[in-house]
XYZ file of C-alpha atoms in Angstrom:
474
model
C -0.487 -9.418 -8.122
C 0.443 -10.865 -4.736
C -1.606 -10.149 -1.664
C -0.955 -9.691 2.036
C -2.430 -11.437 5.025
C -4.362 -9.343 7.528
C -5.009 -9.623 11.249
C -7.686 -7.397 12.790
C -7.692 -6.278 16.407
C -10.995 -4.884 17.695
C -10.557 -2.460 20.581
C -14.129 -2.112 21.848
C -15.681 -2.668 25.268
C -18.263 -5.397 25.754
C -21.820 -4.102 25.377
C -25.217 -5.744 25.447
C -26.997 -3.459 22.983
C -26.272 -0.691 20.501
C -26.944 2.782 21.909
C -27.272 6.111 20.132
C -25.052 8.923 21.384
C -25.450 12.652 20.967
C -22.432 14.704 19.911
C -21.508 15.650 23.489
C -21.582 12.031 24.626
C -19.768 10.917 21.494
C -17.006 13.376 22.258
C -16.288 11.557 25.526
C -15.734 8.222 23.796
C -12.088 7.363 23.194
C -10.107 4.229 22.466
C -12.708 2.441 20.357
C -11.610 1.437 16.909
C -10.060 -1.278 14.811
C -6.403 -2.222 14.916
C -4.866 -4.130 12.010
C -1.540 -5.826 11.389
C -0.429 -6.817 7.895
C 1.846 -9.800 7.378
C 3.444 -11.172 4.201
C 3.042 -7.791 2.491
C 4.284 -7.810 -1.104
C 2.919 -6.384 -4.365
C 4.335 -7.154 -7.787
C 3.453 -6.273 -11.366
C 5.487 -6.797 -14.507
C 7.067 -4.220 -16.787
C 4.912 -1.889 -18.864
C 3.237 -3.772 -21.705
C 3.988 -7.252 -20.338
C 1.135 -9.753 -19.756
C 1.505 -9.479 -15.964
C 1.689 -5.683 -15.827
C -0.533 -3.346 -13.823
C -1.793 -0.065 -15.238
C -3.852 2.770 -13.822
C -4.788 5.014 -16.742
C -6.237 8.504 -16.308
C -7.678 10.036 -19.486
C -7.023 13.780 -19.353
C -8.959 14.872 -22.463
C -12.200 13.922 -24.210
C -10.771 12.835 -27.561
C -11.019 9.295 -28.865
C -8.902 6.663 -27.058
C -6.091 6.904 -29.638
C -6.028 10.717 -29.602
C -6.607 11.440 -25.898
C -3.896 12.515 -23.466
C -3.194 10.049 -20.668
C -1.415 9.817 -17.351
C -0.455 6.173 -16.770
C 0.822 4.574 -13.565
C 2.365 1.128 -13.960
C 5.036 -1.309 -12.727
C 3.828 -1.108 -9.137
C 6.169 -3.134 -6.905
C 6.222 -3.044 -3.135
C 8.375 -5.501 -1.218
C 10.658 -5.945 1.764
C 13.755 -3.811 1.378
C 16.762 -5.500 -0.185
C 14.831 -8.486 -1.520
C 14.136 -9.383 -5.123
C 10.712 -8.024 -6.173
C 8.193 -10.856 -6.456
C 10.454 -13.399 -4.727
C 9.367 -15.671 -1.863
C 11.564 -13.656 0.515
C 10.144 -10.314 -0.616
C 7.282 -10.164 1.897
C 7.458 -7.863 4.916
C 5.204 -6.894 7.814
C 3.356 -3.696 8.626
C 2.086 -3.112 12.150
C 2.330 -5.262 15.280
C -0.048 -6.338 18.011
C 1.304 -3.622 20.305
C 1.640 -0.986 17.557
C -1.030 -1.656 14.905
C -2.536 0.313 12.080
C -5.571 2.006 13.703
C -8.775 3.073 11.978
C -12.266 4.168 13.064
C -11.130 5.434 16.461
C -13.083 8.362 17.938
C -11.179 11.058 19.809
C -11.848 14.458 21.310
C -9.668 17.362 20.163
C -9.439 20.506 22.296
C -8.474 23.797 20.676
C -5.925 26.082 22.311
C -7.875 29.089 21.045
C -10.152 30.637 23.658
C -13.589 31.396 22.208
C -14.366 35.124 22.340
C -18.144 35.151 21.781
C -21.217 32.933 21.743
C -22.285 30.218 24.176
C -18.689 28.947 24.618
C -17.138 32.382 25.319
C -14.058 32.034 27.509
C -13.768 28.309 26.842
C -11.673 26.048 24.650
C -13.818 24.564 21.921
C -13.794 20.776 21.431
C -14.216 18.761 18.258
C -15.116 15.073 17.949
C -12.865 13.495 15.313
C -12.422 10.203 13.528
C -8.826 9.051 14.024
C -6.583 6.955 11.780
C -2.956 6.168 12.569
C -0.122 4.208 11.019
C 2.269 2.165 13.158
C 4.674 4.330 15.235
C 2.267 7.269 14.952
C 3.419 8.651 18.311
C 7.091 8.580 17.324
C 8.655 12.029 16.972
C 11.320 13.101 14.514
C 14.778 13.016 16.071
C 17.440 15.667 15.548
C 19.208 14.623 12.331
C 22.009 17.176 12.505
C 24.955 16.272 14.743
C 25.919 19.932 14.955
C 22.549 20.960 16.379
C 22.384 17.870 18.586
C 25.756 18.598 20.172
C 24.792 22.262 20.584
C 21.890 21.138 22.725
C 24.080 18.831 24.770
C 26.896 21.305 25.427
C 24.994 24.573 25.577
C 25.245 27.575 23.301
C 28.062 29.093 25.322
C 30.353 26.277 24.165
C 29.642 26.795 20.479
C 32.506 29.152 19.642
C 35.104 27.203 21.628
C 33.989 23.774 20.480
C 32.841 24.320 16.925
C 34.675 27.271 15.412
C 36.631 25.484 12.682
C 37.898 28.615 10.926
C 41.684 28.758 11.098
C 43.023 32.018 9.720
C 46.326 30.446 8.703
C 44.419 28.197 6.297
C 41.795 30.722 5.274
C 38.175 29.581 5.243
C 38.769 26.118 3.776
C 37.313 24.360 6.842
C 34.556 26.842 7.497
C 31.894 24.390 6.329
C 32.759 21.508 8.627
C 30.857 22.642 11.681
C 31.033 20.147 14.528
C 34.511 18.753 13.796
C 37.759 19.825 15.470
C 40.020 22.312 13.709
C 42.354 20.607 11.237
C 40.562 17.260 11.081
C 40.835 17.068 7.271
C 44.304 18.710 7.149
C 47.166 16.340 6.343
C 49.637 18.714 7.970
C 48.045 17.977 11.355
C 49.385 14.522 12.204
C 47.405 14.551 15.440
C 44.190 16.429 16.210
C 42.695 16.838 19.651
C 39.289 15.182 19.259
C 38.069 16.069 22.739
C 34.757 14.333 23.365
C 33.827 14.107 19.655
C 33.323 10.340 19.636
C 31.618 10.249 23.036
C 29.163 12.848 21.751
C 28.771 10.910 18.502
C 27.977 7.750 20.499
C 25.172 9.633 22.275
C 23.899 10.905 18.947
C 24.014 7.412 17.437
C 22.174 5.980 20.449
C 19.355 8.467 19.882
C 19.000 7.374 16.265
C 19.316 3.689 17.163
C 16.531 3.910 19.738
C 14.215 5.305 17.074
C 15.224 2.584 14.604
C 14.598 -0.130 17.203
C 11.087 1.216 17.725
C 10.506 1.306 13.973
C 11.806 -2.257 13.608
C 9.063 -3.383 15.961
C 6.433 -1.458 13.990
C 7.178 -2.372 10.368
C 9.686 -3.751 7.903
C 11.626 -1.462 5.629
C 10.087 -1.529 2.162
C 11.181 -0.750 -1.383
C 8.722 0.839 -3.805
C 8.973 0.991 -7.593
C 6.562 2.758 -9.959
C 6.584 4.004 -13.530
C 4.704 7.172 -14.544
C 3.999 8.015 -18.201
C 2.487 11.241 -19.506
C 1.321 10.583 -23.069
C 0.187 13.148 -25.612
C -1.504 10.267 -27.441
C -1.229 6.507 -27.096
C 0.217 6.362 -30.597
C 3.114 8.605 -29.496
C 4.051 6.503 -26.458
C 7.493 5.685 -27.861
C 8.183 9.195 -29.161
C 10.417 10.998 -26.643
C 9.280 14.381 -27.984
C 5.590 13.645 -27.396
C 5.710 11.799 -24.068
C 7.351 11.875 -20.671
C 8.143 9.027 -18.340
C 9.743 8.712 -14.947
C 10.654 5.768 -12.783
C 10.204 6.381 -9.077
C 12.150 4.152 -6.687
C 12.081 4.446 -2.923
C 14.490 2.237 -0.988
C 14.360 1.316 2.705
C 11.255 3.388 3.438
C 9.193 3.493 6.629
C 6.506 5.780 8.009
C 6.492 7.261 11.498
C 4.496 9.990 13.236
C 1.782 9.557 10.600
C -1.782 10.144 11.795
C -5.020 11.642 10.497
C -7.968 13.389 12.188
C -11.276 14.062 10.422
C -14.243 16.014 11.818
C -17.165 18.220 10.885
C -16.135 21.886 10.942
C -18.348 24.196 13.018
C -17.721 27.510 14.766
C -20.178 26.464 17.532
C -21.713 29.908 17.949
C -18.628 32.142 17.815
C -19.255 35.407 15.943
C -16.996 35.692 12.925
C -15.693 38.654 10.966
C -17.158 38.879 7.473
C -13.713 39.537 6.027
C -12.552 36.074 4.866
C -8.862 36.874 5.321
C -8.585 38.639 8.675
C -10.360 38.689 11.996
C -8.252 40.994 14.192
C -6.057 38.117 15.288
C -9.003 35.801 15.928
C -9.699 32.598 13.996
C -10.679 32.810 10.353
C -13.032 30.103 9.128
C -13.873 28.795 5.710
C -17.469 27.941 4.951
C -18.673 25.071 7.093
C -17.518 21.733 5.775
C -15.167 18.859 6.367
C -12.075 19.541 8.488
C -8.928 17.499 8.829
C -5.416 17.575 10.182
C -2.663 15.141 9.379
C 1.035 14.619 9.859
C 3.395 12.547 7.736
C 6.805 11.234 8.726
C 8.937 9.328 6.218
C 12.419 7.886 6.417
C 14.080 6.409 3.337
C 17.561 5.150 2.591
C 17.207 6.645 -0.888
C 14.627 8.176 -3.233
C 15.579 7.871 -6.894
C 13.975 9.446 -9.971
C 14.943 8.192 -13.435
C 13.647 9.815 -16.626
C 15.041 7.516 -19.299
C 13.323 4.433 -20.719
C 16.591 2.502 -20.503
C 17.185 3.794 -16.941
C 20.618 5.159 -17.804
C 22.636 6.649 -14.964
C 22.814 10.016 -16.699
C 19.053 10.491 -16.246
C 19.005 9.750 -12.517
C 18.555 11.974 -9.473
C 18.919 10.320 -6.070
C 18.257 11.733 -2.594
C 20.102 9.711 0.042
C 19.235 9.165 3.713
C 16.030 11.195 3.711
C 14.011 12.075 6.812
C 10.867 14.148 6.224
C 8.266 15.200 8.779
C 5.430 17.411 7.516
C 2.366 18.488 9.564
C -0.637 19.612 7.544
C -3.203 21.449 9.616
C -4.121 21.202 13.313
C -7.244 21.467 15.440
C -6.714 25.249 15.704
C -5.772 25.630 12.044
C -7.448 22.759 10.200
C -7.525 21.978 6.515
C -11.161 22.626 5.552
C -12.905 21.224 2.497
C -16.114 23.014 1.563
C -18.160 24.369 -1.330
C -18.251 28.089 -2.062
C -19.944 30.458 -4.491
C -17.084 31.941 -6.494
C -16.953 34.502 -9.298
C -13.832 33.326 -11.058
C -11.411 35.385 -13.104
C -11.618 35.309 -16.874
C -9.007 32.894 -18.136
C -5.851 34.775 -19.081
C -6.962 38.016 -17.377
C -6.183 37.268 -13.737
C -3.571 40.040 -13.506
C -6.079 42.579 -14.780
C -8.684 41.442 -12.244
C -11.378 40.740 -14.842
C -14.048 38.398 -13.485
C -16.805 36.533 -15.326
C -19.579 38.190 -13.302
C -21.360 34.927 -12.478
C -20.919 33.043 -9.198
C -20.498 29.310 -9.592
C -20.311 26.570 -6.989
C -16.708 25.468 -6.535
C -14.744 23.207 -4.227
C -12.393 24.979 -1.836
C -9.505 23.593 0.199
C -8.332 26.095 2.786
C -5.965 26.501 5.696
C -6.907 29.670 7.535
C -4.554 31.878 9.521
C -3.590 30.672 12.981
C -5.559 32.400 15.789
C -3.429 35.031 17.495
C -3.830 33.479 20.942
C -2.327 30.182 19.740
C 1.408 30.471 20.146
C 2.799 28.297 17.364
C 1.567 26.147 14.503
C 3.030 22.639 14.153
C 6.327 22.710 12.275
C 8.071 20.210 10.037
C 11.654 19.507 9.009
C 13.343 17.959 5.980
C 16.818 16.391 6.132
C 18.720 14.975 3.133
C 22.228 13.684 3.758
C 23.462 13.758 0.159
C 22.305 13.970 -3.455
C 23.513 12.096 -6.506
C 23.198 13.297 -10.090
C 23.611 10.690 -12.800
C 26.828 8.757 -13.221
C 29.091 9.270 -10.156
C 32.118 9.228 -12.462
C 30.767 11.984 -14.694
C 33.254 14.864 -14.658
C 30.315 17.299 -14.554
C 29.490 16.257 -10.970
C 33.076 15.797 -9.759
C 34.233 18.899 -7.897
C 37.810 17.799 -7.327
C 40.226 15.118 -6.161
C 41.863 15.419 -2.766
C 43.721 13.165 -0.371
C 41.732 11.770 2.562
C 43.622 11.395 5.854
C 42.098 8.610 7.937
C 42.390 9.062 11.700
C 42.096 6.660 14.597
C 40.142 7.253 17.795
C 43.050 9.311 19.197
C 43.138 11.704 16.259
C 46.305 10.252 14.661
C 46.598 9.862 10.887
C 47.022 6.149 10.206
C 46.605 6.103 6.432
C 46.421 8.526 3.521
C 44.107 7.718 0.623
C 45.300 9.712 -2.405
C 43.184 11.539 -4.975
C 39.753 10.659 -3.606
C 36.941 11.880 -5.838
C 34.737 14.580 -4.292
C 31.305 15.181 -5.810
C 28.787 17.998 -5.827
C 26.089 17.816 -3.146
C 27.959 15.148 -1.190
C 29.342 16.440 2.143
C 33.004 15.684 2.760
C 31.999 13.825 5.915
C 30.166 11.317 3.698
C 33.185 10.960 1.408
C 35.461 10.459 4.440
C 33.188 7.785 5.908
C 33.115 5.908 2.591
C 36.898 5.594 2.840
C 36.653 4.568 6.500
C 34.287 1.739 5.538
C 36.690 0.534 2.855
C 39.595 0.659 5.314
C 37.672 -1.256 7.994
C 36.634 -3.939 5.509
C 40.300 -4.443 4.603
C 41.502 -4.222 8.240
C 38.908 -6.037 10.393
C 41.318 -6.293 13.323
C 42.344 -2.643 13.293
C 39.151 -0.691 12.638
C 38.814 3.063 12.991
C 35.677 5.073 13.862
C 33.397 6.895 11.467
C 32.679 10.562 12.039
C 29.153 12.040 12.275
C 27.770 12.887 8.860
C 26.479 16.259 7.819
C 23.442 16.934 5.606
C 23.494 18.616 2.239
C 19.896 19.822 2.773
C 18.299 20.910 6.055
C 14.940 22.681 5.929
C 13.685 23.543 9.407
C 10.514 25.018 10.822
C 8.188 24.374 7.877
C 4.654 25.591 8.481
C 1.729 26.675 6.326
C 0.525 30.091 7.434
C -2.256 30.509 4.896
C -3.502 28.446 1.943
C -6.553 28.714 -0.300
C -7.155 26.438 -3.301
C -10.396 26.941 -5.222
C -11.389 24.922 -8.277
C -12.322 26.758 -11.447
C -14.154 25.809 -14.628
C -11.893 25.882 -17.661
């Protein structure tokens, strides 16, 4: 397995002797930590069962090795995007001197919640946290919907005039194409007034390009490949009825906005309600324990899952142009990890409410309700431009064949492409742009502009309002 080179950056002030700090003094210390940059990053392992393979095997049951159930991770490959895995050109970089991977930094977090009782009544409580951050941790998710972006630019009052694409003479056939002028995909309209469509699209593209430029300075794009097997027994590994496998491939992936805070959870003297699920709008705390908050941002050109040993197209699901940002906890609503005494339900009798009658020590992961005086929990968004199911020429995923009318920057039809295949979960804007790219490749001296793509999936405003996970003895 190939390794990566590592450069460490120590961000600490010069001192003459080690000094002990109490918690209050420690909370005032910021900026100290270790920064790291990784160069020549590449990992490679051979196919399952080959001499150079890599396997991480988790035994799920206590039977003998040949009879036990296993979960096996193998074929781990991680290399610069677009390069051959394991090749000399497959190494990328992760982190830079100005934007490194940061670990062991100490920071002070201040809650928005105003303490209602105890020695800190009327104040905002502070927590001293250990901080870890990936490159581009301060980078925010950009608006990935052109329709919403242009709404913001033009103002809501322009929405009906600018974006109403319903034309009663044609029914609702263009109702879906929000953000494009009326009749753009209609061959009967030889010229369409594009207004400031392309000027607005240029502004939108500039926003995305600025983010990509920042990411280019922080890390390479990487491809990841992994195989996951779930085996009933090792002897049944090749029996499709007794095992499950999936290949996971991520192409052109990079992290952004990814950071992690860890601290010791303590109410610092505030009186709490004994009810574990409500506190009259005040904070609700789990038992004292470890607290954390994290956020994860991921962009990927494609995420592909394949569930066939021969990796046939028919067994493939692909998510294309993915942008995911998920916050998980905050200083006012942390994820807490603690031990609790728990009288668990009798297995199979949860609905009837039958408990065992004996409290046992269990591990609990909890996100409590957000304090009422904190306006809003952090929110996440998921954008997926298109989805592909199996073979693109499979009639089961083809929704129809229609002509595509290519238009120049003035809205004039310059070429008609007949009987273009349209597929399920692929926006027509994506299909149109595929034909534009083909046209431009064949006509380098007479190129036409792409139009802004839409997304097949947009999930906005994700937040966890309440979560409790408690282990149980089976």
